């Protein structure tokens, strides 16, 4: 709905779409909530698992649309300068070092779901399940397996694209 509205408002607009491993997104949110003293219920864990998986599914439906520039999060954190040069080129704006760190209106900030208290971009080498409790690991794994299975069936029936995250990354890189 947001994309359709955006295209209606800015028919020649450009969008930078960042994709990230959905399980790492779920992990980031779970750990952020934990740092805030919040233990997520099974229902909340389901929602936090489903949302990034669903977002990836929706993003993959736009992969052939040239008004979208896809950035793979893992590449952004490992090759920040090169990735941001590419983003600036796509947007037609002049590159500046300010594009290489998280900001709010140009002021350095710490991203809320960051696993480090830093204003720099860093590559998180953890696995999706690191620092999660056994309960969280189990529920996220079960939920993600079910959600991914259902979405892959839906995609096949509708002739859409969806598959494991590494396959999606390859499609983006070969665009």
GROMACS .gro file of C-alpha atoms in nm:
model
  175
    1UNK     CA    1   0.000   0.000   0.000
    2UNK     CA    2   0.282   0.242   0.088
    3UNK     CA    3   0.468   0.162  -0.234
    4UNK     CA    4   0.155   0.218  -0.446
    5UNK     CA    5   0.095   0.551  -0.270
    6UNK     CA    6   0.460   0.652  -0.319
    7UNK     CA    7   0.446   0.574  -0.692
    8UNK     CA    8   0.124   0.772  -0.723
    9UNK     CA    9   0.276   1.074  -0.549
   10UNK     CA   10   0.621   1.053  -0.711
   11UNK     CA   11   0.583   0.870  -1.043
   12UNK     CA   12   0.952   0.922  -1.126
   13UNK     CA   13   1.065   0.876  -0.767
   14UNK     CA   14   1.351   0.651  -0.665
   15UNK     CA   15   1.353   0.423  -0.363
   16UNK     CA   16   1.644   0.262  -0.184
   17UNK     CA   17   1.526  -0.070  -0.046
   18UNK     CA   18   1.743  -0.236   0.219
   19UNK     CA   19   1.703  -0.611   0.262
   20UNK     CA   20   1.834  -0.805   0.558
   21UNK     CA   21   1.814  -1.162   0.675
   22UNK     CA   22   1.469  -1.172   0.837
   23UNK     CA   23   1.590  -1.388   1.124
   24UNK     CA   24   1.858  -1.132   1.207
   25UNK     CA   25   1.592  -0.860   1.208
   26UNK     CA   26   1.377  -1.066   1.445
   27UNK     CA   27   1.683  -1.126   1.666
   28UNK     CA   28   1.764  -0.753   1.676
   29UNK     CA   29   1.413  -0.664   1.786
   30UNK     CA   30   1.400  -0.942   2.047
   31UNK     CA   31   1.734  -0.835   2.197
   32UNK     CA   32   1.634  -0.467   2.188
   33UNK     CA   33   1.315  -0.544   2.379
   34UNK     CA   34   1.512  -0.753   2.628
   35UNK     CA   35   1.753  -0.463   2.689
   36UNK     CA   36   1.444  -0.258   2.766
   37UNK     CA   37   1.330  -0.514   3.023
   38UNK     CA   38   1.056  -0.662   2.803
   39UNK     CA   39   1.016  -1.039   2.763
   40UNK     CA   40   0.813  -1.113   2.449
   41UNK     CA   41   0.522  -1.355   2.466
   42UNK     CA   42   0.487  -1.638   2.215
   43UNK     CA   43   0.235  -1.428   2.022
   44UNK     CA   44   0.471  -1.129   2.016
   45UNK     CA   45   0.758  -1.352   1.902
   46UNK     CA   46   0.536  -1.473   1.618
   47UNK     CA   47   0.468  -1.115   1.510
   48UNK     CA   48   0.837  -1.019   1.534
   49UNK     CA   49   0.928  -1.323   1.324
   50UNK     CA   50   0.652  -1.285   1.065
   51UNK     CA   51   0.696  -0.914   0.996
   52UNK     CA   52   1.053  -0.921   0.853
   53UNK     CA   53   0.982  -1.240   0.658
   54UNK     CA   54   0.671  -1.083   0.509
   55UNK     CA   55   0.866  -0.764   0.432
   56UNK     CA   56   1.129  -0.964   0.242
   57UNK     CA   57   0.854  -1.141   0.047
   58UNK     CA   58   0.700  -0.807  -0.049
   59UNK     CA   59   1.040  -0.660  -0.138
   60UNK     CA   60   1.118  -0.951  -0.368
   61UNK     CA   61   0.806  -0.878  -0.572
   62UNK     CA   62   0.967  -0.545  -0.665
   63UNK     CA   63   1.306  -0.679  -0.771
   64UNK     CA   64   1.248  -0.614  -1.144
   65UNK     CA   65   1.126  -0.258  -1.091
   66UNK     CA   66   1.413  -0.023  -1.181
   67UNK     CA   67   1.272   0.256  -0.963
   68UNK     CA   68   1.402   0.054  -0.667
   69UNK     CA   69   1.768   0.022  -0.576
   70UNK     CA   70   1.825  -0.278  -0.353
   71UNK     CA   71   2.095  -0.277  -0.088
   72UNK     CA   72   2.188  -0.593   0.098
   73UNK     CA   73   2.239  -0.505   0.464
   74UNK     CA   74   2.530  -0.742   0.508
   75UNK     CA   75   2.709  -0.576   0.216
   76UNK     CA   76   2.627  -0.231   0.355
   77UNK     CA   77   2.795  -0.321   0.684
   78UNK     CA   78   3.097  -0.491   0.526
   79UNK     CA   79   3.153  -0.252   0.234
   80UNK     CA   80   2.991   0.068   0.361
   81UNK     CA   81   3.179   0.319   0.148
   82UNK     CA   82   3.136   0.132  -0.182
   83UNK     CA   83   2.771   0.058  -0.109
   84UNK     CA   84   2.693   0.419  -0.023
   85UNK     CA   85   2.875   0.543  -0.334
   86UNK     CA   86   2.639   0.317  -0.534
   87UNK     CA   87   2.334   0.451  -0.350
   88UNK     CA   88   2.439   0.811  -0.412
   89UNK     CA   89   2.502   0.738  -0.781
   90UNK     CA   90   2.157   0.580  -0.811
   91UNK     CA   91   1.991   0.877  -0.641
   92UNK     CA   92   2.192   1.127  -0.842
   93UNK     CA   93   2.333   1.300  -0.536
   94UNK     CA   94   2.687   1.392  -0.444
   95UNK     CA   95   2.855   1.142  -0.213
   96UNK     CA   96   2.968   1.265   0.128
   97UNK     CA   97   3.126   1.081   0.423
   98UNK     CA   98   2.809   1.163   0.623
   99UNK     CA   99   2.642   0.886   0.422
  100UNK     CA  100   2.861   0.627   0.595
  101UNK     CA  101   2.711   0.637   0.944
  102UNK     CA  102   2.362   0.641   1.098
  103UNK     CA  103   2.220   0.990   1.139
  104UNK     CA  104   1.904   1.174   1.221
  105UNK     CA  105   1.905   1.484   1.002
  106UNK     CA  106   2.284   1.463   0.967
  107UNK     CA  107   2.355   1.419   1.340
  108UNK     CA  108   2.522   1.091   1.435
  109UNK     CA  109   2.299   0.855   1.629
  110UNK     CA  110   2.294   0.504   1.771
  111UNK     CA  111   2.040   0.286   1.594
  112UNK     CA  112   1.778   0.165   1.845
  113UNK     CA  113   1.814  -0.203   1.761
  114UNK     CA  114   2.193  -0.190   1.741
  115UNK     CA  115   2.371  -0.462   1.933
  116UNK     CA  116   2.653  -0.215   2.011
  117UNK     CA  117   2.633   0.131   2.158
  118UNK     CA  118   2.811   0.293   1.863
  119UNK     CA  119   2.741   0.556   1.603
  120UNK     CA  120   2.938   0.365   1.341
  121UNK     CA  121   2.825   0.104   1.092
  122UNK     CA  122   2.962  -0.234   1.194
  123UNK     CA  123   2.931  -0.587   1.068
  124UNK     CA  124   2.758  -0.817   1.313
  125UNK     CA  125   2.913  -1.161   1.278
  126UNK     CA  126   2.667  -1.334   1.510
  127UNK     CA  127   2.424  -1.599   1.392
  128UNK     CA  128   2.050  -1.532   1.411
  129UNK     CA  129   2.019  -1.742   1.725
  130UNK     CA  130   2.312  -1.599   1.926
  131UNK     CA  131   2.211  -1.454   2.264
  132UNK     CA  132   1.852  -1.578   2.232
  133UNK     CA  133   1.706  -1.803   2.500
  134UNK     CA  134   1.624  -2.163   2.413
  135UNK     CA  135   1.253  -2.070   2.409
  136UNK     CA  136   1.313  -1.776   2.172
  137UNK     CA  137   1.532  -1.985   1.940
  138UNK     CA  138   1.278  -2.265   1.926
  139UNK     CA  139   0.977  -2.041   1.866
  140UNK     CA  140   1.150  -1.822   1.607
  141UNK     CA  141   1.273  -2.132   1.422
  142UNK     CA  142   0.928  -2.298   1.425
  143UNK     CA  143   0.748  -1.979   1.325
  144UNK     CA  144   0.997  -1.893   1.050
  145UNK     CA  145   0.981  -2.244   0.906
  146UNK     CA  146   0.601  -2.234   0.888
  147UNK     CA  147   0.584  -1.878   0.753
  148UNK     CA  148   0.851  -1.938   0.489
  149UNK     CA  149   0.683  -2.261   0.379
  150UNK     CA  150   0.345  -2.090   0.341
  151UNK     CA  151   0.493  -1.794   0.153
  152UNK     CA  152   0.688  -2.021  -0.084
  153UNK     CA  153   0.366  -2.209  -0.168
  154UNK     CA  154   0.180  -1.879  -0.217
  155UNK     CA  155   0.460  -1.748  -0.441
  156UNK     CA  156   0.454  -2.060  -0.660
  157UNK     CA  157   0.075  -2.046  -0.698
  158UNK     CA  158   0.083  -1.677  -0.789
  159UNK     CA  159   0.396  -1.696  -1.007
  160UNK     CA  160   0.587  -1.468  -0.772
  161UNK     CA  161   0.941  -1.476  -0.639
  162UNK     CA  162   1.036  -1.603  -0.299
  163UNK     CA  163   1.291  -1.838  -0.154
  164UNK     CA  164   1.565  -1.866   0.105
  165UNK     CA  165   1.741  -1.542   0.191
  166UNK     CA  166   2.074  -1.635   0.023
  167UNK     CA  167   1.886  -1.693  -0.305
  168UNK     CA  168   1.723  -1.352  -0.274
  169UNK     CA  169   2.064  -1.191  -0.217
  170UNK     CA  170   2.197  -1.357  -0.535
  171UNK     CA  171   1.900  -1.224  -0.734
  172UNK     CA  172   1.969  -0.875  -0.604
  173UNK     CA  173   2.340  -0.894  -0.681
  174UNK     CA  174   2.268  -1.023  -1.034
  175UNK     CA  175   2.015  -0.751  -1.108
   0.00000   0.00000   0.00000
